[in-house]
Amino acid sequence: MRMPAISIRLRLTLGALLPLFVAILFCSLIGVYIINSQIAAQAQDKVRTDLNSAREVYLNEIAHIRDVVRLSANSLNAAKAMDNGDRAALAPLLLTQLRHEQLDILTAVDLRGRVIYRAGNPSAFGDKPLPGRLVSRALAGELSAGSEILSGAELAMEGERLLKQATIQVVATPRAKTSLKVVEQSGMVLLASAPITGSRGRIVGALYGGVLLNGNNALVDKIKRIVYEGIRFKGEDVGTATIFLNDLRISTNVQTASGQRAIGTRLSAEVYDRVLVRKEKWVDRAFVVKDWYFSAYEPILDLSGKVIGSLYVGMLERPYAAVQRKVTCYFGAMLLLGSLLGLAVSGYIGTRLSRPIRELQNLVKRYSAGERGVQIAVTAEDEIGELAAEFNAMTRELTAQEEEIRCLNRDLELKVRERTAELEEKNLLLIKTREELVRAEKLAAVGELAAGVAHEINNPMAIIRGNAELLRMELPPEDPSLEEVEIICRQVSRVERIVAKLSHFASREQKQLGLTPLGPLLDEILGQVGHQVPLQGITVVKRYRELSPELMGDGEQLRQVFTNLILNAVQAMPQGGELSVAAAADPLADECAVSITDTGCGIPRENMEQIFNPFFTTRASGMGLGLSVSYGIVRDHGGRLEVESEPGRTVFRVLLPLGLRGPHAGISPQPELLLS
Ligand code: ADP
């Protein structure tokens, strides 16, 4: 049997599960995508807001410096000292403020713009400071603050320490713009300036002060602290802030792989173009130094509106990626669990649905193997239940049909057997009839031959006899030849007898019909047999005493038949034995059976066919006419002559009709013939 590639159960399971699996998978993918992109979008939004906060902190710092400078400029001591041109009086005031407010620069200038006192570098005065724009504005009575770039020389004027602090080695950074600079000495400074107003309300000078951002991480750390509140992920700060001078990190808490602040590294070219060239914000994922960050940049402008750097905040992407991974894992686990559950449920349902089908399959197999009366229990009322009911009905119907066919077959076989038996019977009859015909023809031919031979022999024999008798009469009694003549006479008599018998055999005599009592006839024959052949050692058993049916026929011919058969039986037992003669009448069949049984040598199988042929004999002195003549007589009386033989037992059975009225009545082809 061809095995189904996929079982119904598997197909049901797949059919139920596959759409479910696809739906769950689809939902999971969409869910993961939405959640992940939401997480990313929210992170971007947050970093955008963080940048705003960072800018606020940055501006607050500028505002603070501005307030410090304004308050210092407005102090009475400052005005008085400037009025009097007293440098020494300015020194304690400005130095105190510088230290107290942790400024890097706090310098007073007179109305001509010359430096009166530098708290950061008291020895350098009398020059004109380079952040002249701020000084001019202050001398014009304006308060101003912002981010400015001071060159190395300007920083050196404000103090050697500042130049040192501002000097940064440029680190080669991949993805950054190409730059020939190896060392940066310019500094980004948060600067503020304010006018110093004298006692009569006129401006007597100006004060400017500021903080150098190069290498000063206080501001970026403050931004990180305020905005990100020190959130960490696996020992690393999640939030970072950086201040760029142009594209150079001058103040940052982004760390290098070795754990150092990444000062001196540079901005990527992409961000550079967007933020520094196009003066736009940049909010996106960015690879910063050694990791991916959700990043936001915005340009830092100086007081003239020129881009001098940028402010950056960024959040490490890894915590968000971890969340995204977690979400993906949850969805994956859900998908797996859902699929397993679906598999179990649909497997269970599939098993339940396919069980009756398998049962049905088994029953079909059993039915095909020849088992009958198989019925499936109809439990469900669904299509499978209907199928089972249909199957039951079908097997019942098939069984009934088979039974019918079997009956028909039996009848047919019976009829065939009957017909065959009839045919065989008829065939046998035909064979017998043919044999009989052949035999009859043979008998007739032999009869004619015998008649001819008898006729031709008679005359010469008569002459021989006459001459022999003459010779006997003429010879004297003492003649020694007389004995030979006597022998000739006896043998001539014998030949004459044979010739007579042959003539008898050939002659066509009318039957002398009459009722012949069977018992006395058989008695008579058995009495006479002893005269013809010696019966020494032979026991004669008669089994016909009680019944003595009368046979309608030619008494003499019937006598000849029984005599021949009894003589044959006796001759078959030269060493003695038992001769049994039985007779039985069957009134129903209107038939009488006479059996002559001997315990002699039996008839060999190969002779069986020939014993009824004329002149067939196995005896030296026999003529082979006894049985053929008997056969002819019995047949002539409408009867049958049958023989059965085996070594030690031979039965000849003569079956004659009781009321003999056969078609052959009156015809008697054979004369009396008793041969031994
Ligand atoms: P005959 O007696 O002259 O031989 P039959 O026609 O009477 O001629 O018998 C033919 C042959 O049938 C016999 O030669 C013998 O071989 C065989 N035969 C007949 N009757 C018997 C018998 N009762 N037992 C054995 N052989 C028999």
XYZ file of C-alpha atoms in Angstrom, residues 59-646:
588
model
C 23.011 79.563 29.209
C 22.561 79.612 32.974
C 26.304 79.377 33.318
C 26.725 82.337 30.986
C 24.021 84.194 32.894
C 25.797 83.427 36.152
C 29.104 84.810 34.830
C 27.270 87.826 33.513
C 25.684 88.429 36.934
C 29.032 88.023 38.706
C 30.662 90.509 36.314
C 27.727 92.915 36.581
C 27.679 92.788 40.394
C 31.444 93.244 40.617
C 31.288 96.204 38.185
C 28.478 97.767 40.150
C 30.218 97.535 43.532
C 31.059 100.900 45.121
C 34.637 99.860 45.663
C 35.166 99.200 42.021
C 33.667 102.548 40.989
C 35.735 104.392 43.560
C 38.952 102.653 42.613
C 38.338 103.331 38.918
C 37.468 106.982 39.689
C 40.754 107.304 41.486
C 42.720 105.214 39.045
C 43.735 103.115 42.047
C 44.878 99.697 40.781
C 45.787 98.527 44.240
C 42.266 99.101 45.466
C 40.842 96.989 42.609
C 43.075 94.034 43.288
C 41.505 92.572 46.457
C 37.999 93.040 45.076
C 38.619 91.337 41.747
C 40.859 88.644 43.165
C 38.240 87.740 45.747
C 35.541 87.545 43.105
C 37.761 85.531 40.722
C 38.474 82.947 43.309
C 35.071 82.942 44.883
C 33.227 82.499 41.626
C 35.915 80.234 40.099
C 36.391 82.481 37.105
C 39.420 82.207 34.868
C 39.330 85.816 33.700
C 38.297 88.985 35.529
C 39.828 92.125 34.088
C 39.066 95.825 34.500
C 39.710 98.361 31.695
C 39.611 102.112 31.735
C 37.637 104.409 29.481
C 40.324 104.208 26.824
C 40.074 100.479 26.840
C 43.408 99.821 28.451
C 43.722 97.086 31.068
C 43.891 98.510 34.578
C 43.982 95.203 36.453
C 43.871 91.519 35.562
C 42.917 89.362 38.489
C 44.081 86.289 36.527
C 47.426 87.862 35.586
C 48.056 91.021 37.708
C 51.455 91.679 36.159
C 50.047 92.256 32.694
C 48.268 95.625 32.310
C 48.247 98.707 30.144
C 47.479 96.730 26.948
C 44.298 96.674 25.023
C 42.501 93.377 25.402
C 41.399 91.587 22.267
C 37.787 90.779 23.164
C 37.395 94.441 22.223
C 33.811 94.028 21.033
C 32.684 93.157 24.522
C 34.758 95.946 26.083
C 33.421 98.537 23.631
C 29.854 97.437 24.381
C 30.489 97.692 28.106
C 32.088 101.110 27.766
C 29.023 102.103 25.806
C 27.038 101.103 28.882
C 25.830 97.739 27.596
C 25.828 94.493 29.501
C 26.754 91.565 27.318
C 27.551 87.854 27.711
C 28.148 84.864 25.455
C 30.617 82.405 24.036
C 33.765 83.676 22.422
C 36.913 82.205 20.973
C 40.153 83.621 22.326
C 43.386 82.973 20.535
C 46.366 81.474 22.318
C 48.003 84.927 22.572
C 44.921 86.465 24.102
C 44.712 83.634 26.562
C 48.367 84.041 27.402
C 47.717 87.698 28.181
C 44.983 86.646 30.570
C 47.407 84.200 32.160
C 49.954 81.596 31.115
C 47.912 79.001 32.964
C 45.010 79.601 30.615
C 47.130 79.049 27.506
C 48.363 75.812 29.025
C 44.883 74.738 29.889
C 43.594 75.634 26.451
C 46.310 73.713 24.595
C 44.869 70.431 23.376
C 46.560 67.736 21.314
C 44.292 66.887 18.344
C 43.560 63.143 18.247
C 43.173 61.522 14.820
C 39.526 60.522 14.662
C 37.976 58.317 12.009
C 35.026 59.790 10.078
C 36.137 63.323 11.034
C 36.998 66.047 8.552
C 40.600 66.120 7.476
C 42.557 68.702 9.424
C 46.201 69.684 9.460
C 46.020 70.960 13.005
C 47.964 68.923 15.504
C 47.576 71.210 18.484
C 44.750 73.543 19.337
C 45.645 76.617 21.375
C 42.546 78.733 20.907
C 40.080 78.547 23.733
C 36.341 78.763 23.992
C 35.435 81.080 26.794
C 32.129 81.955 28.402
C 32.555 85.723 28.619
C 30.540 88.617 30.073
C 31.265 92.382 30.275
C 29.661 95.196 32.186
C 30.265 98.959 32.508
C 31.705 100.376 35.736
C 29.723 103.403 36.680
C 31.398 106.183 38.724
C 30.068 108.159 41.653
C 28.346 110.805 39.530
C 26.697 108.194 37.374
C 29.118 108.324 34.489
C 30.921 105.311 33.058
C 34.479 105.146 34.275
C 35.541 101.836 32.851
C 34.462 98.299 32.099
C 34.847 94.878 33.638
C 34.927 91.571 31.751
C 35.219 88.105 33.083
C 34.843 84.553 31.978
C 35.541 80.870 32.241
C 37.727 78.931 29.805
C 35.942 75.790 28.626
C 39.011 74.002 27.174
C 39.884 71.172 29.543
C 37.315 72.395 32.036
C 34.744 69.650 32.485
C 32.761 71.229 35.296
C 30.047 72.480 32.958
C 29.626 69.213 31.003
C 29.603 67.225 34.245
C 26.985 69.607 35.601
C 24.895 69.074 32.484
C 25.238 65.290 32.858
C 24.353 65.512 36.518
C 21.327 67.711 35.985
C 20.006 66.090 32.831
C 20.819 62.437 33.429
C 21.010 62.332 37.182
C 23.933 59.926 37.041
C 22.053 57.041 35.432
C 24.461 54.203 34.693
C 24.282 50.986 32.655
C 26.690 48.175 33.448
C 29.082 50.546 35.186
C 28.990 53.155 32.490
C 27.295 56.552 32.429
C 24.301 56.476 30.153
C 24.226 60.238 29.552
C 27.097 62.260 28.152
C 27.657 65.910 27.243
C 30.369 67.572 25.213
C 31.383 71.056 24.157
C 33.152 71.339 20.835
C 35.412 74.139 19.735
C 34.720 73.979 16.065
C 34.886 70.181 15.664
C 37.277 69.519 18.549
C 36.163 68.026 21.855
C 37.446 70.477 24.419
C 35.227 69.543 27.311
C 33.478 66.193 27.608
C 32.526 63.252 29.753
C 32.505 60.821 26.808
C 35.221 58.320 27.551
C 37.728 56.617 25.342
C 38.298 52.864 25.360
C 40.987 53.397 28.009
C 38.536 55.205 30.293
C 39.995 58.706 29.693
C 37.853 61.696 28.769
C 37.864 61.860 24.998
C 39.326 65.406 24.842
C 41.027 66.160 21.557
C 38.861 63.780 19.509
C 36.841 65.301 16.721
C 33.335 65.550 15.367
C 32.259 63.363 12.472
C 32.243 65.064 9.094
C 28.533 64.399 8.698
C 27.617 66.244 11.899
C 30.200 68.917 11.148
C 28.503 69.737 7.857
C 25.061 69.818 9.399
C 25.775 71.649 12.624
C 28.828 73.830 11.994
C 28.329 74.578 8.335
C 24.537 74.612 8.009
C 23.950 75.791 11.594
C 21.259 73.156 12.121
C 20.435 70.796 14.938
C 21.354 67.192 14.471
C 19.353 64.540 16.308
C 20.047 60.903 15.400
C 22.016 57.793 16.214
C 25.695 58.484 16.113
C 28.835 56.522 16.746
C 30.648 58.533 19.352
C 34.251 57.609 20.089
C 33.611 53.949 20.859
C 29.911 53.367 21.079
C 26.567 54.155 19.546
C 24.595 56.995 21.123
C 21.252 58.640 20.632
C 22.784 62.039 20.016
C 21.773 65.646 19.651
C 24.028 68.517 18.560
C 23.402 72.190 18.169
C 25.709 74.948 17.115
C 27.287 77.387 19.610
C 27.387 80.916 18.222
C 29.560 83.777 19.376
C 28.182 87.254 20.016
C 28.471 88.154 16.342
C 26.385 85.088 15.407
C 29.293 83.118 14.013
C 29.411 79.322 14.652
C 32.321 78.612 16.914
C 31.467 75.140 18.132
C 28.674 72.903 19.203
C 26.979 71.519 22.242
C 26.306 67.817 22.366
C 24.301 65.497 24.594
C 23.984 61.793 24.013
C 22.516 58.750 25.607
C 24.179 55.368 25.326
C 22.160 53.240 22.947
C 22.985 49.975 24.671
C 20.371 50.184 27.463
C 17.707 50.821 24.836
C 19.088 48.084 22.631
C 18.920 45.809 25.679
C 15.285 46.769 26.181
C 14.655 46.151 22.495
C 16.353 42.792 22.748
C 14.297 41.972 25.803
C 11.103 42.918 23.976
C 12.161 40.808 21.002
C 12.913 37.923 23.345
C 9.524 38.279 25.044
C 7.795 38.252 21.699
C 9.907 35.316 20.544
C 9.082 33.435 23.737
C 5.421 34.312 23.286
C 5.585 33.078 19.713
C 7.265 29.877 20.792
C 4.880 29.276 23.666
C 1.884 30.150 21.502
C 3.113 27.813 18.788
C 3.760 24.996 21.252
C 0.352 25.511 22.820
C -1.229 25.646 19.365
C 0.695 22.539 18.409
C -0.510 20.708 21.490
C -4.113 21.840 21.044
C -4.286 21.185 17.319
C -2.374 17.920 17.793
C -4.960 16.883 20.369
C -7.838 17.904 18.111
C -6.131 16.272 15.113
C -5.683 13.035 17.073
C -9.312 13.069 18.112
C -10.463 13.741 14.569
C -8.148 11.239 12.924
C -8.793 8.439 15.441
C -12.124 7.372 13.892
C -10.539 7.636 10.448
C -7.715 5.343 11.557
C -10.272 2.964 13.073
C -12.127 3.043 9.798
C -8.885 2.311 7.947
C -8.192 -0.663 10.256
C -11.683 -1.995 9.738
C -11.337 -1.638 5.968
C -8.050 -3.588 6.190
C -9.681 -6.283 8.326
C -12.609 -6.389 5.939
C -10.224 -6.698 2.963
C -8.403 -9.521 4.794
C -11.677 -11.422 4.827
C -13.097 -10.642 8.250
C -16.838 -10.170 8.152
C -19.295 -8.584 10.538
C -16.891 -5.687 11.269
C -18.779 -2.616 12.410
C -17.497 0.735 13.628
C -19.123 2.357 16.655
C -20.884 5.547 15.537
C -20.192 8.019 18.341
C -20.095 11.428 16.653
C -22.878 13.086 14.766
C -20.575 14.858 12.372
C -19.328 13.956 8.877
C -17.080 11.263 10.317
C -20.059 9.780 12.173
C -21.979 9.783 8.893
C -19.030 8.162 7.145
C -18.888 5.455 9.832
C -22.641 4.811 9.474
C -22.261 4.659 5.682
C -19.353 2.253 6.100
C -21.416 0.004 8.384
C -24.274 0.019 5.889
C -21.840 -0.721 3.062
C -20.211 -3.688 4.849
C -23.661 -5.093 5.688
C -24.742 -4.721 2.087
C -21.479 -6.254 0.814
C -21.756 -9.178 3.242
C -25.333 -9.841 2.112
C -24.272 -9.668 -1.525
C -21.349 -11.987 -0.870
C -23.657 -14.472 0.852
C -25.987 -14.317 -2.142
C -23.082 -14.861 -4.540
C -21.858 -17.748 -2.395
C -25.330 -19.377 -2.521
C -25.454 -18.889 -6.271
C -21.989 -20.385 -6.569
C -22.997 -23.369 -4.466
C -26.077 -23.944 -6.621
C -23.982 -23.539 -9.724
C -21.357 -25.963 -8.480
C -24.062 -28.463 -7.560
C -25.619 -28.130 -10.978
C -22.250 -28.430 -12.691
C -21.480 -31.511 -10.625
C -24.877 -33.010 -11.446
C -24.447 -32.230 -15.102
C -20.902 -33.595 -15.050
C -22.099 -36.765 -13.355
C -24.877 -37.076 -15.909
C -22.411 -36.501 -18.683
C -19.978 -39.004 -17.217
C -22.793 -41.503 -16.865
C -23.855 -40.903 -20.427
C -20.286 -41.077 -21.532
C -19.839 -44.394 -19.774
C -23.040 -45.618 -21.306
C -21.793 -44.496 -24.681
C -18.479 -46.219 -24.179
C -20.256 -49.351 -23.008
C -22.679 -49.228 -25.886
C -19.827 -48.780 -28.288
C -17.942 -51.630 -26.722
C -21.045 -53.738 -26.885
C -21.546 -52.842 -30.504
C -17.969 -53.688 -31.287
C -18.325 -56.863 -29.357
C -21.589 -57.706 -31.148
C -19.941 -57.037 -34.480
C -17.011 -59.185 -33.509
C -19.366 -61.936 -32.396
C -21.236 -61.713 -35.682
C -18.003 -61.835 -37.704
C -16.649 -64.682 -35.628
C -19.997 -66.444 -36.000
C -19.749 -66.220 -39.776
C -16.163 -67.420 -39.747
C -17.080 -70.307 -37.472
C -19.960 -71.290 -39.765
C -17.652 -71.235 -42.808
C -14.930 -73.239 -41.042
C -17.478 -75.795 -39.806
C -18.937 -76.183 -43.259
C -15.521 -76.678 -44.905
C -14.263 -79.116 -42.273
C -17.406 -81.256 -42.122
C -16.966 -83.119 -45.469
C -13.266 -84.012 -45.113
C -13.990 -85.125 -41.564
C -16.867 -87.317 -42.748
C -14.516 -88.994 -45.252
C -11.804 -89.474 -42.590
C -14.381 -90.898 -40.161
C -15.853 -93.272 -42.819
C -12.439 -94.551 -43.826
C -11.246 -94.886 -40.237
C -14.352 -96.863 -39.230
C -13.945 -99.088 -42.311
C -10.354 -99.706 -41.344
C -11.351 -100.579 -37.773
C -13.928 -103.070 -38.982
C -11.537 -104.764 -41.375
C -8.575 -105.121 -39.077
C -8.409 -108.328 -37.006
C -8.731 -107.707 -33.273
C -5.184 -108.825 -32.595
C -3.730 -106.369 -35.105
C -1.376 -104.013 -33.309
C -2.530 -101.116 -35.604
C -6.050 -101.330 -34.271
C -5.174 -99.151 -31.306
C -3.884 -96.304 -33.582
C -7.052 -96.583 -35.689
C -9.094 -96.300 -32.470
C -7.177 -93.110 -31.593
C -7.920 -91.656 -35.053
C -11.611 -92.394 -34.574
C -11.676 -90.764 -31.116
C -9.880 -87.676 -32.308
C -12.134 -87.404 -35.323
C -15.091 -87.509 -32.909
C -13.505 -84.743 -30.923
C -12.965 -82.587 -33.995
C -16.568 -83.212 -35.000
C -17.735 -82.080 -31.590
C -15.734 -78.908 -31.894
C -17.046 -78.334 -35.354
C -20.555 -78.906 -34.050
C -19.994 -76.378 -31.345
C -18.646 -73.915 -33.825
C -21.693 -74.453 -35.990
C -23.839 -73.910 -32.900
C -22.016 -70.725 -32.097
C -22.576 -69.418 -35.592
C -26.154 -70.479 -35.990
C -29.129 -68.121 -35.390
C -31.655 -69.929 -33.344
C -34.901 -68.615 -31.950
C -35.034 -68.351 -28.121
C -37.421 -70.714 -26.440
C -38.939 -68.338 -23.897
C -40.380 -69.686 -20.689
C -40.348 -69.237 -16.919
C -37.292 -70.831 -15.439
C -37.031 -71.207 -11.663
C -33.568 -69.987 -10.800
C -32.838 -72.090 -7.672
C -33.385 -75.506 -9.208
C -31.508 -74.426 -12.321
C -28.435 -73.447 -10.305
C -28.706 -76.636 -8.197
C -28.817 -78.677 -11.322
C -25.780 -76.954 -12.837
C -23.714 -77.305 -9.659
C -24.670 -80.974 -9.566
C -23.480 -81.508 -13.149
C -20.236 -79.468 -12.918
C -18.608 -82.210 -10.890
C -18.979 -84.505 -13.886
C -17.093 -82.125 -16.140
C -14.268 -80.873 -13.894
C -12.792 -82.208 -10.676
C -13.987 -80.330 -7.602
C -11.370 -81.560 -5.147
C -10.468 -78.980 -2.543
C -13.278 -76.644 -3.588
C -16.012 -75.673 -1.140
C -19.258 -74.765 -2.824
C -21.376 -72.190 -0.998
C -24.959 -71.644 -2.111
C -26.649 -68.423 -1.153
C -29.848 -68.588 -3.119
C -31.932 -71.228 -1.318
C -34.536 -69.001 0.255
C -35.370 -67.089 -2.826
C -36.242 -68.773 -5.954
C -37.340 -66.196 -8.471
C -38.463 -67.349 -11.810
C -36.701 -65.939 -14.785
C -38.411 -65.339 -18.056
C -36.032 -66.539 -20.786
C -34.582 -69.370 -22.691
C -33.864 -71.951 -19.990
C -31.160 -73.697 -21.977
C -29.302 -70.513 -22.882
C -29.401 -69.311 -19.253
C -28.121 -72.695 -18.136
C -25.264 -72.292 -20.618
C -24.378 -68.886 -19.134
C -24.311 -70.017 -15.480
C -22.524 -73.241 -16.423
C -19.772 -71.303 -18.254
C -19.250 -68.946 -15.331
C -19.204 -71.711 -12.702
C -16.790 -73.790 -14.822
C -14.485 -70.791 -15.240
C -14.549 -70.205 -11.469
C -13.671 -73.815 -10.738
C -10.893 -73.777 -13.339
C -9.465 -70.632 -11.752
C -8.921 -72.563 -8.473
C -6.754 -75.556 -9.439
C -5.380 -75.630 -5.879
C -8.878 -75.498 -4.391
C -10.776 -72.645 -2.759
C -14.312 -71.450 -2.303
C -16.953 -71.195 -4.957
C -19.888 -69.095 -3.911
C -23.083 -68.835 -5.920
C -25.554 -66.165 -4.776
C -28.776 -64.809 -6.146
C -30.802 -61.790 -5.077
C -33.961 -60.301 -6.522
C -34.609 -56.567 -6.423
C -38.352 -56.179 -7.118
C -38.065 -52.413 -7.055
C -35.504 -52.401 -9.877
C -37.398 -55.403 -11.370
C -34.045 -57.135 -11.558
C -32.395 -60.348 -10.389
C -28.644 -60.580 -9.714
C -26.749 -63.870 -9.755
C -23.146 -63.670 -8.510
C -20.541 -66.348 -8.989
C -17.525 -65.705 -6.771
C -14.285 -67.658 -6.573
C -11.094 -67.301 -4.569
C -8.872 -68.057 -7.515
C -5.949 -66.316 -9.115
C -7.980 -63.347 -10.343
C -7.875 -61.649 -13.730
C -4.876 -59.400 -14.442
C -5.812 -55.816 -15.134
C -4.461 -55.875 -18.659
C -6.765 -58.840 -19.513
C -9.926 -57.277 -18.137
C -10.721 -55.545 -21.406
C -10.232 -58.640 -23.472
C -11.882 -61.502 -21.605
C -15.214 -60.962 -23.374
C -13.548 -61.074 -26.791
C -14.167 -64.261 -28.778
C -11.198 -66.641 -28.760
C -9.425 -64.817 -25.944
C -8.142 -67.446 -23.563
C -5.281 -67.949 -21.177
C -5.915 -71.663 -20.827
C -4.113 -74.178 -22.984
C -7.226 -76.226 -23.543
C -9.638 -73.295 -23.725
C -11.289 -71.891 -26.818
C -11.997 -68.474 -25.468
C -15.634 -68.556 -26.413
C -17.280 -69.106 -23.013
C -17.460 -65.548 -21.833
C -18.179 -64.012 -25.215
C -21.086 -66.404 -25.750
C -22.396 -65.801 -22.199
C -22.130 -62.079 -22.706
C -24.139 -62.331 -25.950
C -26.882 -64.416 -24.307
C -27.256 -62.147 -21.275
C -27.347 -59.077 -23.464
C -29.884 -60.849 -25.674
C -32.061 -61.299 -22.587
C -31.911 -57.562 -21.837
C -29.440 -58.030 -18.966
C -25.864 -57.187 -18.084
C -22.778 -59.232 -17.337
C -20.327 -57.519 -14.985
C -16.997 -58.586 -13.551
C -14.867 -57.486 -10.603
C -11.545 -59.081 -9.937
C -8.509 -58.856 -7.753
